[in-house]
Coordinates of C-alpha atoms and ligand atoms in Angstrom, one line a residue:
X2 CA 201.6 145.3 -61.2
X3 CA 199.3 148.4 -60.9
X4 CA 196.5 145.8 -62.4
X5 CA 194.3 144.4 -60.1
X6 CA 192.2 140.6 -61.0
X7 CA 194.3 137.8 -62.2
X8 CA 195.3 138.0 -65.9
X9 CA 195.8 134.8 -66.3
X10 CA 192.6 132.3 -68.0
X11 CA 190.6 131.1 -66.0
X12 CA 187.0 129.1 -66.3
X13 CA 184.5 131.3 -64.3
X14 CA 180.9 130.0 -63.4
X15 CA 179.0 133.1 -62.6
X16 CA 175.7 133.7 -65.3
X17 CA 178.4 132.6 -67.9
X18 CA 175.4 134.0 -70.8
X19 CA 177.9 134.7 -73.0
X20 CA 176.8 134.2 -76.8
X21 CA 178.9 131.4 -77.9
X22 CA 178.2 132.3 -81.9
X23 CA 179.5 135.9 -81.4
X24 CA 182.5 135.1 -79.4
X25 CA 182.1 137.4 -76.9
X26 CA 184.3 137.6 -73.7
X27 CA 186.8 135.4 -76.1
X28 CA 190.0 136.4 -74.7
X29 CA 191.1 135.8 -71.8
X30 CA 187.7 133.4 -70.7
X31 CA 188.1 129.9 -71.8
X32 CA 184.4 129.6 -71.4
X33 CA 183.3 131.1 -74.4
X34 CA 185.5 130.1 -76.6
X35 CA 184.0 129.2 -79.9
X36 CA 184.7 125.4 -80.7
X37 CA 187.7 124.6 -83.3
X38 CA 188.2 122.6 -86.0
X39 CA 190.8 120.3 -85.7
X40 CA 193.8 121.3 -87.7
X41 CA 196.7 118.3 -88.6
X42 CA 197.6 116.2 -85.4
X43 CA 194.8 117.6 -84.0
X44 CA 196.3 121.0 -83.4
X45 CA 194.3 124.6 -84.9
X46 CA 196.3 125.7 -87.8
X47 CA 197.2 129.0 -88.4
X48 CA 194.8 129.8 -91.0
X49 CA 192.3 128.5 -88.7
X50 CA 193.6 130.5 -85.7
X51 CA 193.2 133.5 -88.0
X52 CA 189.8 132.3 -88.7
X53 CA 189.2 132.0 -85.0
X54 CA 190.3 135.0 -83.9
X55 CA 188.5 136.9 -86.4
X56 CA 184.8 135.2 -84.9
X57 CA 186.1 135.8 -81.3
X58 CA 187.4 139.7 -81.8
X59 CA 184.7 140.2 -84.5
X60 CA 182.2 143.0 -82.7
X61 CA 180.7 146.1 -83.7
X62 CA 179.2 145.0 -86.9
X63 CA 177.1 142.2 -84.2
X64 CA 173.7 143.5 -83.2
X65 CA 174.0 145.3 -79.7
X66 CA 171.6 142.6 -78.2
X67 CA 174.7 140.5 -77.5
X68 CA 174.2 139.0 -74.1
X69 CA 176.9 139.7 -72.1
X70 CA 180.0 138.2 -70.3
X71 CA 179.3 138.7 -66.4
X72 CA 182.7 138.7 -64.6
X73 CA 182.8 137.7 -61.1
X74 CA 185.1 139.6 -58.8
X75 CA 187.6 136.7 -58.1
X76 CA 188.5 137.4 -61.8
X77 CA 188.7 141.4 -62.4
X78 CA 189.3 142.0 -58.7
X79 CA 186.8 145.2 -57.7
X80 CA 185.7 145.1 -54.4
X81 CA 182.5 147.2 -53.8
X82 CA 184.2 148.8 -50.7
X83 CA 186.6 150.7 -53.5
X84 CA 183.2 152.3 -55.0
X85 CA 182.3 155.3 -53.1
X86 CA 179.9 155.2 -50.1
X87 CA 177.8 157.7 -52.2
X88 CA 177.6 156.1 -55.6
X89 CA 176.9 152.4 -53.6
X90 CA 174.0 153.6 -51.9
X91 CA 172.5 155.2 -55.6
X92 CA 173.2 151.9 -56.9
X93 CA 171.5 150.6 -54.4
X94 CA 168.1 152.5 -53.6
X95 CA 167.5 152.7 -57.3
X96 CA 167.9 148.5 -57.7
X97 CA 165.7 148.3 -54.5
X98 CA 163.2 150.6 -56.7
X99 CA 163.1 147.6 -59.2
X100 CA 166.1 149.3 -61.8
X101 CA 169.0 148.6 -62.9
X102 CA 171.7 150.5 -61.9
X103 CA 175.6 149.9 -62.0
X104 CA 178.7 152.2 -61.9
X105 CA 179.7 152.9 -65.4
X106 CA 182.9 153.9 -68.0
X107 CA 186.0 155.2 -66.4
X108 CA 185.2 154.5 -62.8
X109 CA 185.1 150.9 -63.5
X110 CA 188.3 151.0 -66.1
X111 CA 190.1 153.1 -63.7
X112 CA 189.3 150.5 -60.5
X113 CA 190.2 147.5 -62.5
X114 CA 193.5 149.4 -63.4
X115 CA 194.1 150.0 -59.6
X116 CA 193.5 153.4 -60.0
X117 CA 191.5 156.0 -57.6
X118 CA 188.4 157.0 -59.9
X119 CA 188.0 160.7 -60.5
X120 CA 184.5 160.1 -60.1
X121 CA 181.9 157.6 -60.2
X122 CA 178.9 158.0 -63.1
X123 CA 176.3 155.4 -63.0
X124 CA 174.2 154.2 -65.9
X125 CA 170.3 153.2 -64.9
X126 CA 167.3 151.8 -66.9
X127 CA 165.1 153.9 -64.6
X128 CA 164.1 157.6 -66.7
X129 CA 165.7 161.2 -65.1
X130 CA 161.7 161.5 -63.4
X131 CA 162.0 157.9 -62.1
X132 CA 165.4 158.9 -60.5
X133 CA 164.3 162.0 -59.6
X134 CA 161.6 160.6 -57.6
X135 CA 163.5 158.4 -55.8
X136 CA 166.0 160.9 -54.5
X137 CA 165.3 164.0 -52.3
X138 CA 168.4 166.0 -53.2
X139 CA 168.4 165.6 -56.9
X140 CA 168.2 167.3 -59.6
X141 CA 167.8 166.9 -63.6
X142 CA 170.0 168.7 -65.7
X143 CA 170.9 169.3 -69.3
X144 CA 168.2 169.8 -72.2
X145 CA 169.5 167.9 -75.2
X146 CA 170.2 164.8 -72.5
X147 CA 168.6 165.0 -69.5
X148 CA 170.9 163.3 -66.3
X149 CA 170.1 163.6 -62.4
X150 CA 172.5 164.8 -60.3
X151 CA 172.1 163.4 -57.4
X152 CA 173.6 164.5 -53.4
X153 CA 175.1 162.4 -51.4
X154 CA 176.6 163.5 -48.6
X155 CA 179.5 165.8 -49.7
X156 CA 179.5 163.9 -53.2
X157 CA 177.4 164.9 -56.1
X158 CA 176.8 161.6 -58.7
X159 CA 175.4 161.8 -62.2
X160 CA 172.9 159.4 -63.2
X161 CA 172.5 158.7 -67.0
X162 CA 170.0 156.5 -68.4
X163 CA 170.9 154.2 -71.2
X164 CA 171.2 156.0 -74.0
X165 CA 170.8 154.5 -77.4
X166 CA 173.8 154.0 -80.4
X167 CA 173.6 156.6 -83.4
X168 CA 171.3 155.0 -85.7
X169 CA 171.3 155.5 -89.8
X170 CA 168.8 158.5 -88.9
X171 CA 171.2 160.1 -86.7
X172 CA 171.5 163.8 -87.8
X173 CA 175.5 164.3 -88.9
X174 CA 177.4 167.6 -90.1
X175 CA 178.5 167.2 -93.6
X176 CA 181.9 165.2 -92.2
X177 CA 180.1 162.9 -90.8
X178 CA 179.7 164.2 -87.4
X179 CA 177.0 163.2 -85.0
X180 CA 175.3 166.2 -83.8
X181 CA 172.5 164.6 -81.4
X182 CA 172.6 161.6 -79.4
X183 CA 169.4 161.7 -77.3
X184 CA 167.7 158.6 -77.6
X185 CA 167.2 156.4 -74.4
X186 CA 167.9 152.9 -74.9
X187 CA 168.4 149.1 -73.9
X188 CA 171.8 148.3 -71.4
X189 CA 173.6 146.8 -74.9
X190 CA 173.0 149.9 -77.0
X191 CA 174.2 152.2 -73.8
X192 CA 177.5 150.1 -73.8
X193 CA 177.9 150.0 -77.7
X194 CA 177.5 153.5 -78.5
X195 CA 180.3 154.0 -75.6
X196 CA 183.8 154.4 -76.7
X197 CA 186.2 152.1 -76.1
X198 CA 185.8 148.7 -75.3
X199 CA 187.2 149.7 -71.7
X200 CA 185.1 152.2 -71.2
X201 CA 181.9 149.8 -72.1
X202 CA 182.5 148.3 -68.0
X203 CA 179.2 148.0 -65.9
X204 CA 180.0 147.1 -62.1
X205 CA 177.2 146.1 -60.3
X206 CA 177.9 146.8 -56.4
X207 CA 175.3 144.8 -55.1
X208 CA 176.9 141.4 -56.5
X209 CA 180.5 142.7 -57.3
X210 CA 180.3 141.7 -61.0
X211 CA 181.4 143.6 -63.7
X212 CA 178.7 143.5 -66.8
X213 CA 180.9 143.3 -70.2
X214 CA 180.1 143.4 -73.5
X215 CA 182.4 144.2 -75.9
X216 CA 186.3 142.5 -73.9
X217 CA 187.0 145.7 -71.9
X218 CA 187.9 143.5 -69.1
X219 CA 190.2 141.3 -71.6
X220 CA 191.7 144.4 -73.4
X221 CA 192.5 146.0 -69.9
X222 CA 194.5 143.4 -68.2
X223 CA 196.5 143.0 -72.0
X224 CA 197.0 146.9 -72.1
X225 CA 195.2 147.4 -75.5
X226 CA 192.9 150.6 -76.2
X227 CA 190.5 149.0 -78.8
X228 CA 187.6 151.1 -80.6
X229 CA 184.1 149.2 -80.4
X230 CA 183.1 149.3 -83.5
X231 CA 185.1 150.7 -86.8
X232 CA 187.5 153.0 -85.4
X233 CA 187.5 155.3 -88.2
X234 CA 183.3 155.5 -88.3
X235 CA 183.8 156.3 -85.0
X236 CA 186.2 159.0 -85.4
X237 CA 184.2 160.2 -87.8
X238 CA 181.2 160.3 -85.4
X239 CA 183.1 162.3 -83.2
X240 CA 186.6 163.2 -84.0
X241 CA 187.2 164.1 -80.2
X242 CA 187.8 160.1 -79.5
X243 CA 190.9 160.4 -81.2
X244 CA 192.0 163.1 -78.8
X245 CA 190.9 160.1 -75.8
X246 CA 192.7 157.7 -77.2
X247 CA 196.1 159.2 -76.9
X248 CA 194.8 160.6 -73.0
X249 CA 193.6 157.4 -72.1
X250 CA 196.5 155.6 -73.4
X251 CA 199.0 158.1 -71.8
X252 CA 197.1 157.4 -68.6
X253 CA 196.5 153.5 -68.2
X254 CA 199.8 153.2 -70.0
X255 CA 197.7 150.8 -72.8
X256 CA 199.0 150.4 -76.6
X257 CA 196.9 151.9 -79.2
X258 CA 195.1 148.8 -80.8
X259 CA 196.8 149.6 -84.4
X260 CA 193.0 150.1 -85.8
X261 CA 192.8 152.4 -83.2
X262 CA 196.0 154.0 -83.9
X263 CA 196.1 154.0 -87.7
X264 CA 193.5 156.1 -88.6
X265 CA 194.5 159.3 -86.7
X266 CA 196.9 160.6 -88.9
X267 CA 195.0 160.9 -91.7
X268 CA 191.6 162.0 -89.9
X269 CA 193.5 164.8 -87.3
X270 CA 191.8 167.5 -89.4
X271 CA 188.3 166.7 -88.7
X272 CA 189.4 167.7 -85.4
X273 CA 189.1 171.3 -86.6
X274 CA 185.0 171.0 -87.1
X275 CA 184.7 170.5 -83.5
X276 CA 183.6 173.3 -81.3
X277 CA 186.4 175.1 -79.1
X278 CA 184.6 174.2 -76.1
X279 CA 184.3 170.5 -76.6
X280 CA 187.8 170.1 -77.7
X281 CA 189.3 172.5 -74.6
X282 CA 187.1 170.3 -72.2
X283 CA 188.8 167.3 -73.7
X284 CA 192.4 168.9 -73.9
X285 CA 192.0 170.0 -70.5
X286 CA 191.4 166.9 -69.0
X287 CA 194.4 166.2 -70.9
X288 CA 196.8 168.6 -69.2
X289 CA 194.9 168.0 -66.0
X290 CA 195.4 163.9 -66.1
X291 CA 198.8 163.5 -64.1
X292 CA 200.2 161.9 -67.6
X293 CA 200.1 165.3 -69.2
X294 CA 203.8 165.2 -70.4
X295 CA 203.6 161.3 -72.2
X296 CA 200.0 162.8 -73.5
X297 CA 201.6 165.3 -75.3
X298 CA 204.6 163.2 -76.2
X299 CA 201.7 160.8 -77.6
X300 CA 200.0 163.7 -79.9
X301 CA 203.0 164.2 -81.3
X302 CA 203.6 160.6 -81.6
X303 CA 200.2 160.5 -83.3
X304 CA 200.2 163.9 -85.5
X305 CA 197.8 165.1 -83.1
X306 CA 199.6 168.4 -81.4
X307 CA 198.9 170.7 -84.4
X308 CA 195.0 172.8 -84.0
X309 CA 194.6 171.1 -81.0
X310 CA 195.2 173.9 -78.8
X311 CA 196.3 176.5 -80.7
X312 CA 198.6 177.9 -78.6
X313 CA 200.4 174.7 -78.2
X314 CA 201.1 174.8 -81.5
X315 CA 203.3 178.1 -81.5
X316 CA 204.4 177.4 -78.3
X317 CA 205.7 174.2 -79.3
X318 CA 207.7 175.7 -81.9
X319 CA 209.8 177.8 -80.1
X320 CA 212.7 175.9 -78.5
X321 CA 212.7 178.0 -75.3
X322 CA 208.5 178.0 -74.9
X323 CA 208.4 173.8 -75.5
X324 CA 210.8 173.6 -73.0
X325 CA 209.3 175.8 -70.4
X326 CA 205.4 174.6 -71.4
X327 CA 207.3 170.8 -70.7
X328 CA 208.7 171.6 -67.4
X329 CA 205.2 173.4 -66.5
X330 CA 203.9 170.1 -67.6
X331 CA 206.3 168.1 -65.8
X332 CA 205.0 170.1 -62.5
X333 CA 201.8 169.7 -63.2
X334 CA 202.0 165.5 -63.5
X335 CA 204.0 165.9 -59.9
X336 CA 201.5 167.9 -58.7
X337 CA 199.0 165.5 -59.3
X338 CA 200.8 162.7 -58.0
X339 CA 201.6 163.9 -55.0
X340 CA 197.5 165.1 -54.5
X341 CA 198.1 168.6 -54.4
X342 CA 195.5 171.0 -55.9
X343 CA 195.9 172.0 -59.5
X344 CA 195.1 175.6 -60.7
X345 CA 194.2 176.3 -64.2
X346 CA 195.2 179.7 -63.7
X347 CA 198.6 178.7 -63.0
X348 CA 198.6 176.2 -65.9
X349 CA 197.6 179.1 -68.7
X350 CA 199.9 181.4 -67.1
X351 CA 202.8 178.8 -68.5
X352 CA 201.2 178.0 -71.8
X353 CA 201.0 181.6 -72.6
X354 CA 203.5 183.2 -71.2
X355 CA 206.0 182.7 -74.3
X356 CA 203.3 184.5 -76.6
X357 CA 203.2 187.3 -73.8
X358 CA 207.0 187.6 -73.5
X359 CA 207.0 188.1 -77.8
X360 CA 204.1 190.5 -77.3
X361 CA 205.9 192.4 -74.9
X362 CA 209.6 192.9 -76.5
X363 CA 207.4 193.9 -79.5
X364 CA 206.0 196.5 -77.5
X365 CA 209.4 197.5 -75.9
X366 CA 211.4 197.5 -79.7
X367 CA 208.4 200.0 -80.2
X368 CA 209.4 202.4 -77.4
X369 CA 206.9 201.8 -75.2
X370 CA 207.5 202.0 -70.9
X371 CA 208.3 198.4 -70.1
X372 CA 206.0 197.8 -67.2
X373 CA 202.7 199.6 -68.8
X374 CA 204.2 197.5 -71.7
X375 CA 204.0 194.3 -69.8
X376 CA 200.4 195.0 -69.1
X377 CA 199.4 196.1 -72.3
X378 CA 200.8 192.3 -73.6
X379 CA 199.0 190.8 -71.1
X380 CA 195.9 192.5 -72.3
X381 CA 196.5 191.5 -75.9
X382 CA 197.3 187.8 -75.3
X383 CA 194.7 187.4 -73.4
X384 CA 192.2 189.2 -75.6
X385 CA 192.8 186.7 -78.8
X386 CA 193.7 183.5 -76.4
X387 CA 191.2 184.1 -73.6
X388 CA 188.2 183.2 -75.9
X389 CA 189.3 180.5 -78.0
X390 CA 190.4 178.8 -74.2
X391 CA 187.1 179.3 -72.8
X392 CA 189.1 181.4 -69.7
X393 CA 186.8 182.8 -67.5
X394 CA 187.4 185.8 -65.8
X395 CA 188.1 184.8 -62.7
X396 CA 190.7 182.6 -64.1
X397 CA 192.1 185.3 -66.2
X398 CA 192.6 187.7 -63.2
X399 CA 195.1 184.5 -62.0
X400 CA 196.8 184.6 -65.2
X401 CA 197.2 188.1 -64.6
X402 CA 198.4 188.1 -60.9
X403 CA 201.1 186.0 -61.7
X404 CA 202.3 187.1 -65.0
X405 CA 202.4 191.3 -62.7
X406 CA 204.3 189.8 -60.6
X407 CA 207.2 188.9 -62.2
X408 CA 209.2 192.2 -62.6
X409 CA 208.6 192.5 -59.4
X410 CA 210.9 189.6 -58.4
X411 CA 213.4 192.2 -59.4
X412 CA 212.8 194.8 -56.9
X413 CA 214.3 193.2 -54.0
X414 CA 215.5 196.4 -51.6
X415 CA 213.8 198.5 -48.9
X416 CA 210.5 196.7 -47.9
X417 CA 209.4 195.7 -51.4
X418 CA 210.6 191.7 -50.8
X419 CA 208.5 191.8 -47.5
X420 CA 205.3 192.9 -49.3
X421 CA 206.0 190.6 -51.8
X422 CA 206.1 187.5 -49.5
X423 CA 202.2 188.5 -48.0
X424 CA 201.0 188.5 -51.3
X425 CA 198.1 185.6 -51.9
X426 CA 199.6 184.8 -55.1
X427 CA 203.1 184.8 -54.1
X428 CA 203.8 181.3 -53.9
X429 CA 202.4 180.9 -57.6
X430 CA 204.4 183.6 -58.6
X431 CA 207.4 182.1 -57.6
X432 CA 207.3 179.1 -58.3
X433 CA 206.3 180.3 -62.3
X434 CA 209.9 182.5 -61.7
X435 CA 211.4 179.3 -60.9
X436 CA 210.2 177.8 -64.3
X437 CA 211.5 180.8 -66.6
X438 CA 214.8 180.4 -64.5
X439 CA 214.9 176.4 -64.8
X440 CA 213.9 176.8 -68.7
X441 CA 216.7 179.4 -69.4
X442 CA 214.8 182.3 -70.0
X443 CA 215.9 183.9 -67.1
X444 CA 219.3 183.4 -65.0
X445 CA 219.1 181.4 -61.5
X446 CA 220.4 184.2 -59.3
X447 CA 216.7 185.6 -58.4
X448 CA 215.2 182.7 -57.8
X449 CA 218.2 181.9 -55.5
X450 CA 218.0 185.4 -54.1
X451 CA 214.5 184.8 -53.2
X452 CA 215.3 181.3 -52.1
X453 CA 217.6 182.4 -49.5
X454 CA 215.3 185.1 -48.7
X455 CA 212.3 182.9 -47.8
X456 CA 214.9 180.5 -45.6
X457 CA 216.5 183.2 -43.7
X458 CA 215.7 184.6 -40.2
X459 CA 214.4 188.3 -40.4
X460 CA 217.9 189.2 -39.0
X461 CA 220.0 187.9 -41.8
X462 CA 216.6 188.9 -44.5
X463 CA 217.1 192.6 -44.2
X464 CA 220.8 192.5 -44.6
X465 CA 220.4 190.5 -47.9
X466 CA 218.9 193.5 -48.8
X467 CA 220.0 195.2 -52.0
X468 CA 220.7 198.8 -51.7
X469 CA 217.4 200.9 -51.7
X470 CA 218.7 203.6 -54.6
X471 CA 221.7 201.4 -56.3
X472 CA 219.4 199.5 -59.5
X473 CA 218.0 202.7 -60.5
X474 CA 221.6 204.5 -60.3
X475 CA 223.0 201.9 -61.8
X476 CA 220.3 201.6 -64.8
X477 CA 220.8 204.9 -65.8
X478 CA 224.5 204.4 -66.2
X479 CA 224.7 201.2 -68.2
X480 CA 222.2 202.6 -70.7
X481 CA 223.2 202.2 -73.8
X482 CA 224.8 198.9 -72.9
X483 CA 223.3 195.4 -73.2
X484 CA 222.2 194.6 -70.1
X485 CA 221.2 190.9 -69.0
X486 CA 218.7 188.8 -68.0
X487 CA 214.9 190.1 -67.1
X488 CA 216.5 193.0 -65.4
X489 CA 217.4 194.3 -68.7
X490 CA 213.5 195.5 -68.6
X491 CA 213.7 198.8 -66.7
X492 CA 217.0 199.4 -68.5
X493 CA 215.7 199.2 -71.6
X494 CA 213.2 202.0 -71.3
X495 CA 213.9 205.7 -73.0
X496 CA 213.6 208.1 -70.6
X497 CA 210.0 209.9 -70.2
X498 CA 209.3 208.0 -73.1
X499 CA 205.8 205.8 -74.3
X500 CA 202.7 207.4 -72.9
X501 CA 202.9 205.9 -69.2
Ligands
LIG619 P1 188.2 160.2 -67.1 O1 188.7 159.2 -66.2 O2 189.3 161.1 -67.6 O3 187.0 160.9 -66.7 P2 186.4 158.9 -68.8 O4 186.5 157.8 -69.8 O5 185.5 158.7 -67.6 O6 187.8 159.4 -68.4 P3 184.4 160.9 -69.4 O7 184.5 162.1 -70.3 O8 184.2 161.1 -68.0 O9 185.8 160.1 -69.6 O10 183.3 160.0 -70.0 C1 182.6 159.0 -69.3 C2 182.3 157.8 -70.2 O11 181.4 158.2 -71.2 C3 183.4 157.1 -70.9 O12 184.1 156.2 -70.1 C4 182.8 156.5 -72.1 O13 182.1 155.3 -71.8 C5 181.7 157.6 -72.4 N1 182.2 158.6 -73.4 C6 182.8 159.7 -73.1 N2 183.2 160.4 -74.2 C7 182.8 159.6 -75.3 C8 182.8 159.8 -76.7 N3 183.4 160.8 -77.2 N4 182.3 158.8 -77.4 C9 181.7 157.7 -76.9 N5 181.7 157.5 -75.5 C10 182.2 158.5 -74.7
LIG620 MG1 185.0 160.2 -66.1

């Protein structure tokens, strides 16, 4: 299993502080089990096991002063040789200073899962000056919540200090939103006010135990996504955690807890009160998470795909865009597996492409000159999408690249296919033809044309030339006719017509 530490129960020594009345580290530790009253035959009876469970899985409603469950590594399996060189030394110059300081959220979940950490956060008691001080090449950034970033080597970590839960004088919207969360506070309120319960992990390098106070280490090895707290408070806190829950399911393959799970449905439209950027940020981590294709399976699952993104939704709709936006996604997860490089320009192009394709038959039905046509569309979609999506320019002149190129897969006589090839945004360019042909849009025999072309020896290349004057010829006699595939779009123009 991809699970690292032995699921089974085990008695641990270690600090073994856990509270006994609050049940913490219940599951899956034997050692904190709260004591039970005999039932008949001296057996717990159900109703007593339901009464039981309750104490041990009863959190969020406990004060956040909890001690507590300290989990050695011979139970959860995290080495300190798996933490990055960078994020071991921060941990450890700042505890040498007299902090605390541990790796934090996802970088623990994700090593207990036996999964390579994106990146390693740490959480510290010492303030962004105190950790400032201590580093040379640091730096404090943010306003609202200051955090360090701090060099090392070729690696760039962010140190947070503990931060406090929303109290009842935490300034909401009128939905119940949280609007500022700046208050620095004790280890227990930094882990409570944290998602989900794996996402609450604390690893401490220097000792190889992993601080745990709400059963993230539990809930891990049984593949359950629980909320700390009330799942639909929380929500309502932040709606975007609804959006995590289906990503971080999708990528630790863990069952929404059902309190987790039941919610959603009903809250999905307080989704629409949070700013574009937060939610792209979120939905972007989405696409970009190697699981992108059971993540948006999941939304679906969950009622989740519609406002989202709103150009998921319309893409979604049309049979031949889900399908293409699917197998885009599908590239994207094998992309990621493999540990290629991901472009976001690449990844827009796809989602948008169906909405540029619409734009641009619109144009054409109007008379316009296909290619100017093309351009204009690209223009347009990009205009409306481009600042809902947070695209920067940069990324927009991607979009762009690849999107031009595509009628140009057409041209393939004289020494337009050998210009083509030496063009930095080639390979992206075909690779997106390959998609419209694999999706249906377009028929296989360019792609294959250009297959061939890219495998042949410059001998047998120019002889698979097509006739330098024969598309144009032959254009101009099948007008009138219905011609196929993307080379329809030359054919289709009026003579001298559009203003081009
Ligand atoms: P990933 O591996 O994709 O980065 P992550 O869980 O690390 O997933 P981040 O956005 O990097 O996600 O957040 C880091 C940590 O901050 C989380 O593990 C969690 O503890 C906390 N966190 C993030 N977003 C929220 C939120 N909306 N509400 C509460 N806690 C959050
Ligand atoms: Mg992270």
């Amino acid at each position: 299993s991809a699970y690292a530490g032995n699921p089974q129960k085990r008695n641990f020594s270690g600090s073994g502080s856990c509270n006994r009345r609050r049940g913490c580290g219940g599951r899956g530790f034997q050692l904190s089990l709260p004591p039970l009253e005999a039932g008949p035959a001296g057996f717990p009876s159900p109703s007593m096991i339901r009464k039981l469970l309750r104490r041990v899985f009863r959190r969020g409603e406990s004060a956040p002063s909890g001690a507590p469950a300290m989990i050695p590594v011979a139970h959860h399996g995290v080495r300190r040789e798996r933490v990055s060189p960078g994020a071991r030394r921060t941990c450890d110059t700042l505890q040498q200073a007299g902090h605390k300081a541990y790796v934090v959220g996802g970088a623990v979940r994700d090593l207990i899962a036996g999964i390579e950490p994106k990146d390693f956060d740490i959480a510290t008691d010492a303030t962004p000056e105190q950790v400032r001080s201590l580093f040379r090449r640091s730096r404090i950034i943010g306003r609202r919540f200051q955090i360090v970033h701090v060099m090392q080597g070729g690696e760039t970590l962010e140190v947070s200090t503990f931060r406090a839960a929303h109290g009842e004088h935490t300034l909401k919207d009128e939905h119940g939103r949280v609007l500022r969360d700046n208050v620095f506070g004790t280890m227990a309120e930094d882990a409570a006010r944290r998602d989900f319960t794996v996402n609450a992990l604390y690893f401490d390098p220097a000792t190889e135990t992993v601080i745990d106070y709400h059963h993230g280490v539990a809930d891990l090895q049984q593949k359950t996504l629980r909320m700390i707290g009330d799942p639909r408070l929380r929500y309502r806190e932040d709606p975007v955690r609804m959006l995590r829950a289906v990503r971080l399911s999708a990528k630790l393959g863990l069952t929404l807890d059902p309190a987790v799970r039941a919610p959603i449905r009903g809250m999905a439209d307080l989704m629409e009160n949070v700013p574009a950027a937060r939610l792209f940020d979120e939905m972007l981590k989405l696409l970009f998470s190697g699981h992108a294709v059971e993540a948006v399976h999941r939304l679906r699952d969950e009622g989740l795909h519609h406002g989202l993104l709103p150009l998921l939704d319309v893409i979604l709709e049309q049979p031949l865009g889900e399908k293409f936006v699917m197998l885009a996604l599908a590239g994207t997860d094998a992309r990621v597996a493999a540990g290629k490089s991901l472009s976001p320009g690449y990844l827009f192009a796809t989602l948008l492409w169906h909405e540029v394709l619409a734009a641009w038959e619109a144009r054409k039905a109007r008379g316009e000159v296909p290619i100017p046509a093309l351009y204009e569309a690209m223009d347009e979609v990009l205009e409306v999408q481009g600042e809902k999506l947070a695209i920067t320019r940069r990324i927009a002149g991607d979009i762009k690249d690849i999107w031009a190129l595509q009628p140009r897969f057409e041209k393939r006589a004289g020494k337009y296919p050998y210009r083509l090839i030496e063009l930095p945004r080639f390979r992206a360019g075909y690779d997106f033809l390959l998609l419209r042909a694999e999706s249906g849009e377009i028929g296989m025999d360019v792609p294959e044309w250009w297959d061939d072309f890219l495998r042949s020896d410059p001998a047998a290349r120019d002889a698979m030339l097509l006739p330098e004057s024969a598309p144009r010829k032959k254009r101009r006699r099948s007008r009138g006719r219905r011609a196929s595939g993307a080379g329809a779009a030359e054919g289709d123009a009026p003579e001298g017509g559009g203003d081009a």
